[in-house]
Amino acid sequence: MKKILFVCLGNICRSPMAEAVMRKLVKERGLEKEYEIDSAGLISYHEGEGADPRMKAHAQRHGYKLTHISRPVRETDFDEFDYIVSMDDSNWDRLHRLAPTLEAEEKIVRMTDYCHTHVIDHVPDPYYGGAQGFENVIEILEDACEGMLEAIDN
């Protein structure tokens, strides 16, 4: 079983959206038993909350249902997951500082490294922006999750 953890700052916009996109792709391919998918945040400010209502609304328009409840990254995540996917460089840096071992650091990857059609170096945080920011994030994550699944499903 391959285990993927998507990580952003608060775990209410980008990472739960990535989790939903990947779950849908995995389900469409009949691979549910081969993957464990989760998401977490680098801060615990939103712990126990659902996804941002704006993200939920945009996700629903694209056929996704965000049911994830925010939780912070735990040290045990570095043992439990095969891929720890950062949304931006700030997340990447913080994850590397949290990683308990060099082996754990090797599990950290950038979401946008898997993009096929978007030439971008991070998934922008839509939290303080308008509607187009949420739409942009969904488009980037659909591209990147598709690429990631192609890359790791062997």
PDB file of C-alpha atoms in Angstrom:
ATOM      1  CA  MET A   1       0.000   0.000   0.000  1.00  0.00           C
ATOM      2  CA  LYS A   2       1.230   3.499  -0.891  1.00  0.00           C
ATOM      3  CA  LYS A   3       0.548   6.185   1.676  1.00  0.00           C
ATOM      4  CA  ILE A   4       0.374   9.870   0.765  1.00  0.00           C
ATOM      5  CA  LEU A   5       0.082  12.844   3.117  1.00  0.00           C
ATOM      6  CA  PHE A   6      -0.660  16.253   1.596  1.00  0.00           C
ATOM      7  CA  VAL A   7       0.512  19.213   3.692  1.00  0.00           C
ATOM      8  CA  CYS A   8      -0.209  22.937   3.674  1.00  0.00           C
ATOM      9  CA  LEU A   9      -0.178  25.582   6.374  1.00  0.00           C
ATOM     10  CA  GLY A  10      -3.584  25.247   8.062  1.00  0.00           C
ATOM     11  CA  ASN A  11      -5.044  22.133   6.425  1.00  0.00           C
ATOM     12  CA  ILE A  12      -8.249  23.896   5.398  1.00  0.00           C
ATOM     13  CA  CYS A  13      -7.698  24.809   1.721  1.00  0.00           C
ATOM     14  CA  ARG A  14      -4.916  23.295  -0.376  1.00  0.00           C
ATOM     15  CA  SER A  15      -4.090  20.010   1.352  1.00  0.00           C
ATOM     16  CA  PRO A  16      -7.689  18.821   1.892  1.00  0.00           C
ATOM     17  CA  MET A  17      -8.378  19.722  -1.745  1.00  0.00           C
ATOM     18  CA  ALA A  18      -5.355  17.700  -2.869  1.00  0.00           C
ATOM     19  CA  GLU A  19      -6.566  14.822  -0.713  1.00  0.00           C
ATOM     20  CA  ALA A  20     -10.011  14.944  -2.369  1.00  0.00           C
ATOM     21  CA  VAL A  21      -8.566  15.142  -5.887  1.00  0.00           C
ATOM     22  CA  MET A  22      -6.245  12.184  -5.286  1.00  0.00           C
ATOM     23  CA  ARG A  23      -9.010  10.131  -3.669  1.00  0.00           C
ATOM     24  CA  LYS A  24     -11.216  10.700  -6.715  1.00  0.00           C
ATOM     25  CA  LEU A  25      -8.442   9.744  -9.145  1.00  0.00           C
ATOM     26  CA  VAL A  26      -7.622   6.613  -7.151  1.00  0.00           C
ATOM     27  CA  LYS A  27     -11.305   5.633  -6.983  1.00  0.00           C
ATOM     28  CA  GLU A  28     -11.815   6.188 -10.732  1.00  0.00           C
ATOM     29  CA  ARG A  29      -8.968   3.742 -11.385  1.00  0.00           C
ATOM     30  CA  GLY A  30     -10.230   1.163  -8.888  1.00  0.00           C
ATOM     31  CA  LEU A  31      -7.107   1.524  -6.739  1.00  0.00           C
ATOM     32  CA  GLU A  32      -8.717   2.343  -3.362  1.00  0.00           C
ATOM     33  CA  LYS A  33      -7.174  -0.715  -1.683  1.00  0.00           C
ATOM     34  CA  GLU A  34      -3.697   0.270  -2.868  1.00  0.00           C
ATOM     35  CA  TYR A  35      -3.605   3.802  -1.464  1.00  0.00           C
ATOM     36  CA  GLU A  36      -4.019   5.555   1.858  1.00  0.00           C
ATOM     37  CA  ILE A  37      -4.491   9.301   1.442  1.00  0.00           C
ATOM     38  CA  ASP A  38      -4.648  11.976   4.143  1.00  0.00           C
ATOM     39  CA  SER A  39      -3.784  15.624   4.711  1.00  0.00           C
ATOM     40  CA  ALA A  40      -2.435  17.745   7.552  1.00  0.00           C
ATOM     41  CA  GLY A  41      -1.312  21.253   8.387  1.00  0.00           C
ATOM     42  CA  LEU A  42       1.827  22.787   9.789  1.00  0.00           C
ATOM     43  CA  ILE A  43      -0.083  24.858  12.322  1.00  0.00           C
ATOM     44  CA  SER A  44      -2.755  23.614  14.691  1.00  0.00           C
ATOM     45  CA  TYR A  45      -4.839  26.805  14.589  1.00  0.00           C
ATOM     46  CA  HIS A  46      -7.649  25.135  12.614  1.00  0.00           C
ATOM     47  CA  GLU A  47      -7.385  21.716  14.286  1.00  0.00           C
ATOM     48  CA  GLY A  48     -10.783  20.011  14.407  1.00  0.00           C
ATOM     49  CA  GLU A  49     -12.324  22.293  11.764  1.00  0.00           C
ATOM     50  CA  GLY A  50     -13.562  21.312   8.345  1.00  0.00           C
ATOM     51  CA  ALA A  51     -12.258  22.813   5.126  1.00  0.00           C
ATOM     52  CA  ASP A  52     -12.698  26.512   4.422  1.00  0.00           C
ATOM     53  CA  PRO A  53     -16.323  27.078   3.234  1.00  0.00           C
ATOM     54  CA  ARG A  54     -15.094  28.836   0.089  1.00  0.00           C
ATOM     55  CA  MET A  55     -12.868  25.878  -0.782  1.00  0.00           C
ATOM     56  CA  LYS A  56     -15.785  23.516  -0.142  1.00  0.00           C
ATOM     57  CA  ALA A  57     -18.034  25.508  -2.470  1.00  0.00           C
ATOM     58  CA  HIS A  58     -15.497  25.590  -5.293  1.00  0.00           C
ATOM     59  CA  ALA A  59     -14.682  21.912  -4.781  1.00  0.00           C
ATOM     60  CA  GLN A  60     -18.354  20.986  -5.012  1.00  0.00           C
ATOM     61  CA  ARG A  61     -18.659  22.807  -8.356  1.00  0.00           C
ATOM     62  CA  HIS A  62     -15.915  20.506  -9.638  1.00  0.00           C
ATOM     63  CA  GLY A  63     -17.493  17.323  -8.268  1.00  0.00           C
ATOM     64  CA  TYR A  64     -15.459  16.993  -5.057  1.00  0.00           C
ATOM     65  CA  LYS A  65     -16.739  16.705  -1.511  1.00  0.00           C
ATOM     66  CA  LEU A  66     -14.369  17.918   1.190  1.00  0.00           C
ATOM     67  CA  THR A  67     -15.002  15.983   4.395  1.00  0.00           C
ATOM     68  CA  HIS A  68     -11.542  16.159   5.960  1.00  0.00           C
ATOM     69  CA  ILE A  69     -11.157  17.565   9.477  1.00  0.00           C
ATOM     70  CA  SER A  70      -8.004  19.643   9.988  1.00  0.00           C
ATOM     71  CA  ARG A  71      -5.160  18.171  11.981  1.00  0.00           C
ATOM     72  CA  PRO A  72      -1.527  19.113  12.474  1.00  0.00           C
ATOM     73  CA  VAL A  73       1.410  17.148  11.098  1.00  0.00           C
ATOM     74  CA  ARG A  74       2.648  14.646  13.687  1.00  0.00           C
ATOM     75  CA  GLU A  75       6.128  13.192  14.006  1.00  0.00           C
ATOM     76  CA  THR A  76       4.610   9.730  13.484  1.00  0.00           C
ATOM     77  CA  ASP A  77       3.460  10.848  10.006  1.00  0.00           C
ATOM     78  CA  PHE A  78       7.066  10.604   8.874  1.00  0.00           C
ATOM     79  CA  ASP A  79       7.020   6.891   9.760  1.00  0.00           C
ATOM     80  CA  GLU A  80       3.521   6.141   8.493  1.00  0.00           C
ATOM     81  CA  PHE A  81       3.556   7.825   5.070  1.00  0.00           C
ATOM     82  CA  ASP A  82       5.631   7.103   1.969  1.00  0.00           C
ATOM     83  CA  TYR A  83       5.109  10.562   0.436  1.00  0.00           C
ATOM     84  CA  ILE A  84       4.751  13.808   2.356  1.00  0.00           C
ATOM     85  CA  VAL A  85       3.676  16.374  -0.209  1.00  0.00           C
ATOM     86  CA  SER A  86       4.328  20.080   0.396  1.00  0.00           C
ATOM     87  CA  MET A  87       2.302  22.795  -1.306  1.00  0.00           C
ATOM     88  CA  ASP A  88       4.989  25.502  -1.265  1.00  0.00           C
ATOM     89  CA  ASP A  89       8.591  26.235  -0.284  1.00  0.00           C
ATOM     90  CA  SER A  90       7.649  27.440   3.180  1.00  0.00           C
ATOM     91  CA  ASN A  91       5.881  24.122   3.807  1.00  0.00           C
ATOM     92  CA  TRP A  92       8.869  22.285   2.322  1.00  0.00           C
ATOM     93  CA  ASP A  93      11.297  24.044   4.676  1.00  0.00           C
ATOM     94  CA  ARG A  94       9.155  23.478   7.770  1.00  0.00           C
ATOM     95  CA  LEU A  95       8.635  19.815   6.937  1.00  0.00           C
ATOM     96  CA  HIS A  96      12.385  19.348   6.603  1.00  0.00           C
ATOM     97  CA  ARG A  97      12.890  20.947  10.023  1.00  0.00           C
ATOM     98  CA  LEU A  98      10.247  18.623  11.515  1.00  0.00           C
ATOM     99  CA  ALA A  99      11.570  15.443   9.901  1.00  0.00           C
ATOM    100  CA  PRO A 100      13.158  13.299  12.616  1.00  0.00           C
ATOM    101  CA  THR A 101      15.649  11.542  10.311  1.00  0.00           C
ATOM    102  CA  LEU A 102      17.329  11.881   6.926  1.00  0.00           C
ATOM    103  CA  GLU A 103      15.229   8.949   5.735  1.00  0.00           C
ATOM    104  CA  ALA A 104      12.096  10.890   6.721  1.00  0.00           C
ATOM    105  CA  GLU A 105      13.318  13.963   4.826  1.00  0.00           C
ATOM    106  CA  GLU A 106      13.593  11.885   1.650  1.00  0.00           C
ATOM    107  CA  LYS A 107       9.823  11.334   1.750  1.00  0.00           C
ATOM    108  CA  ILE A 108       9.117  15.056   1.351  1.00  0.00           C
ATOM    109  CA  VAL A 109       8.190  16.060  -2.209  1.00  0.00           C
ATOM    110  CA  ARG A 110       6.796  19.184  -3.852  1.00  0.00           C
ATOM    111  CA  MET A 111       3.274  18.976  -5.240  1.00  0.00           C
ATOM    112  CA  THR A 112       4.095  21.040  -8.301  1.00  0.00           C
ATOM    113  CA  ASP A 113       6.971  18.752  -9.281  1.00  0.00           C
ATOM    114  CA  TYR A 114       4.260  16.456 -10.643  1.00  0.00           C
ATOM    115  CA  CYS A 115       2.495  19.055 -12.826  1.00  0.00           C
ATOM    116  CA  HIS A 116       2.293  18.306 -16.545  1.00  0.00           C
ATOM    117  CA  THR A 117       0.494  21.377 -17.901  1.00  0.00           C
ATOM    118  CA  HIS A 118       1.126  24.045 -15.258  1.00  0.00           C
ATOM    119  CA  VAL A 119       4.580  25.586 -15.122  1.00  0.00           C
ATOM    120  CA  ILE A 120       4.579  26.711 -11.503  1.00  0.00           C
ATOM    121  CA  ASP A 121       6.810  26.216  -8.486  1.00  0.00           C
ATOM    122  CA  HIS A 122       4.161  26.184  -5.739  1.00  0.00           C
ATOM    123  CA  VAL A 123       0.456  25.842  -5.076  1.00  0.00           C
ATOM    124  CA  PRO A 124      -0.603  29.357  -4.039  1.00  0.00           C
ATOM    125  CA  ASP A 125      -2.581  29.787  -0.829  1.00  0.00           C
ATOM    126  CA  PRO A 126      -6.060  31.053  -1.812  1.00  0.00           C
ATOM    127  CA  TYR A 127      -7.074  31.943   1.757  1.00  0.00           C
ATOM    128  CA  TYR A 128      -6.699  35.727   1.427  1.00  0.00           C
ATOM    129  CA  GLY A 129      -7.675  35.953  -2.229  1.00  0.00           C
ATOM    130  CA  GLY A 130     -10.838  35.860  -4.253  1.00  0.00           C
ATOM    131  CA  ALA A 131     -12.787  33.171  -6.075  1.00  0.00           C
ATOM    132  CA  GLN A 132     -10.279  32.856  -8.918  1.00  0.00           C
ATOM    133  CA  GLY A 133      -7.601  31.825  -6.428  1.00  0.00           C
ATOM    134  CA  PHE A 134      -9.635  28.802  -5.338  1.00  0.00           C
ATOM    135  CA  GLU A 135     -10.334  27.858  -8.953  1.00  0.00           C
ATOM    136  CA  ASN A 136      -6.637  28.166  -9.773  1.00  0.00           C
ATOM    137  CA  VAL A 137      -5.695  25.894  -6.860  1.00  0.00           C
ATOM    138  CA  ILE A 138      -8.135  23.210  -8.014  1.00  0.00           C
ATOM    139  CA  GLU A 139      -6.747  23.309 -11.564  1.00  0.00           C
ATOM    140  CA  ILE A 140      -3.151  23.037 -10.326  1.00  0.00           C
ATOM    141  CA  LEU A 141      -3.999  20.186  -7.944  1.00  0.00           C
ATOM    142  CA  GLU A 142      -5.863  18.232 -10.609  1.00  0.00           C
ATOM    143  CA  ASP A 143      -2.826  18.487 -12.875  1.00  0.00           C
ATOM    144  CA  ALA A 144      -0.316  17.653 -10.125  1.00  0.00           C
ATOM    145  CA  CYS A 145      -2.303  14.772  -8.608  1.00  0.00           C
ATOM    146  CA  GLU A 146      -2.753  13.209 -12.033  1.00  0.00           C
ATOM    147  CA  GLY A 147       1.001  13.472 -12.599  1.00  0.00           C
ATOM    148  CA  MET A 148       1.807  12.131  -9.158  1.00  0.00           C
ATOM    149  CA  LEU A 149      -0.454   9.131  -9.560  1.00  0.00           C
ATOM    150  CA  GLU A 150       1.121   8.356 -12.938  1.00  0.00           C
ATOM    151  CA  ALA A 151       4.604   8.651 -11.418  1.00  0.00           C
ATOM    152  CA  ILE A 152       4.068   6.447  -8.377  1.00  0.00           C
ATOM    153  CA  ASP A 153       1.532   3.897  -9.611  1.00  0.00           C
ATOM    154  CA  ASN A 154       3.863   1.250 -10.946  1.00  0.00           C
TER     155      ASN A 154
END
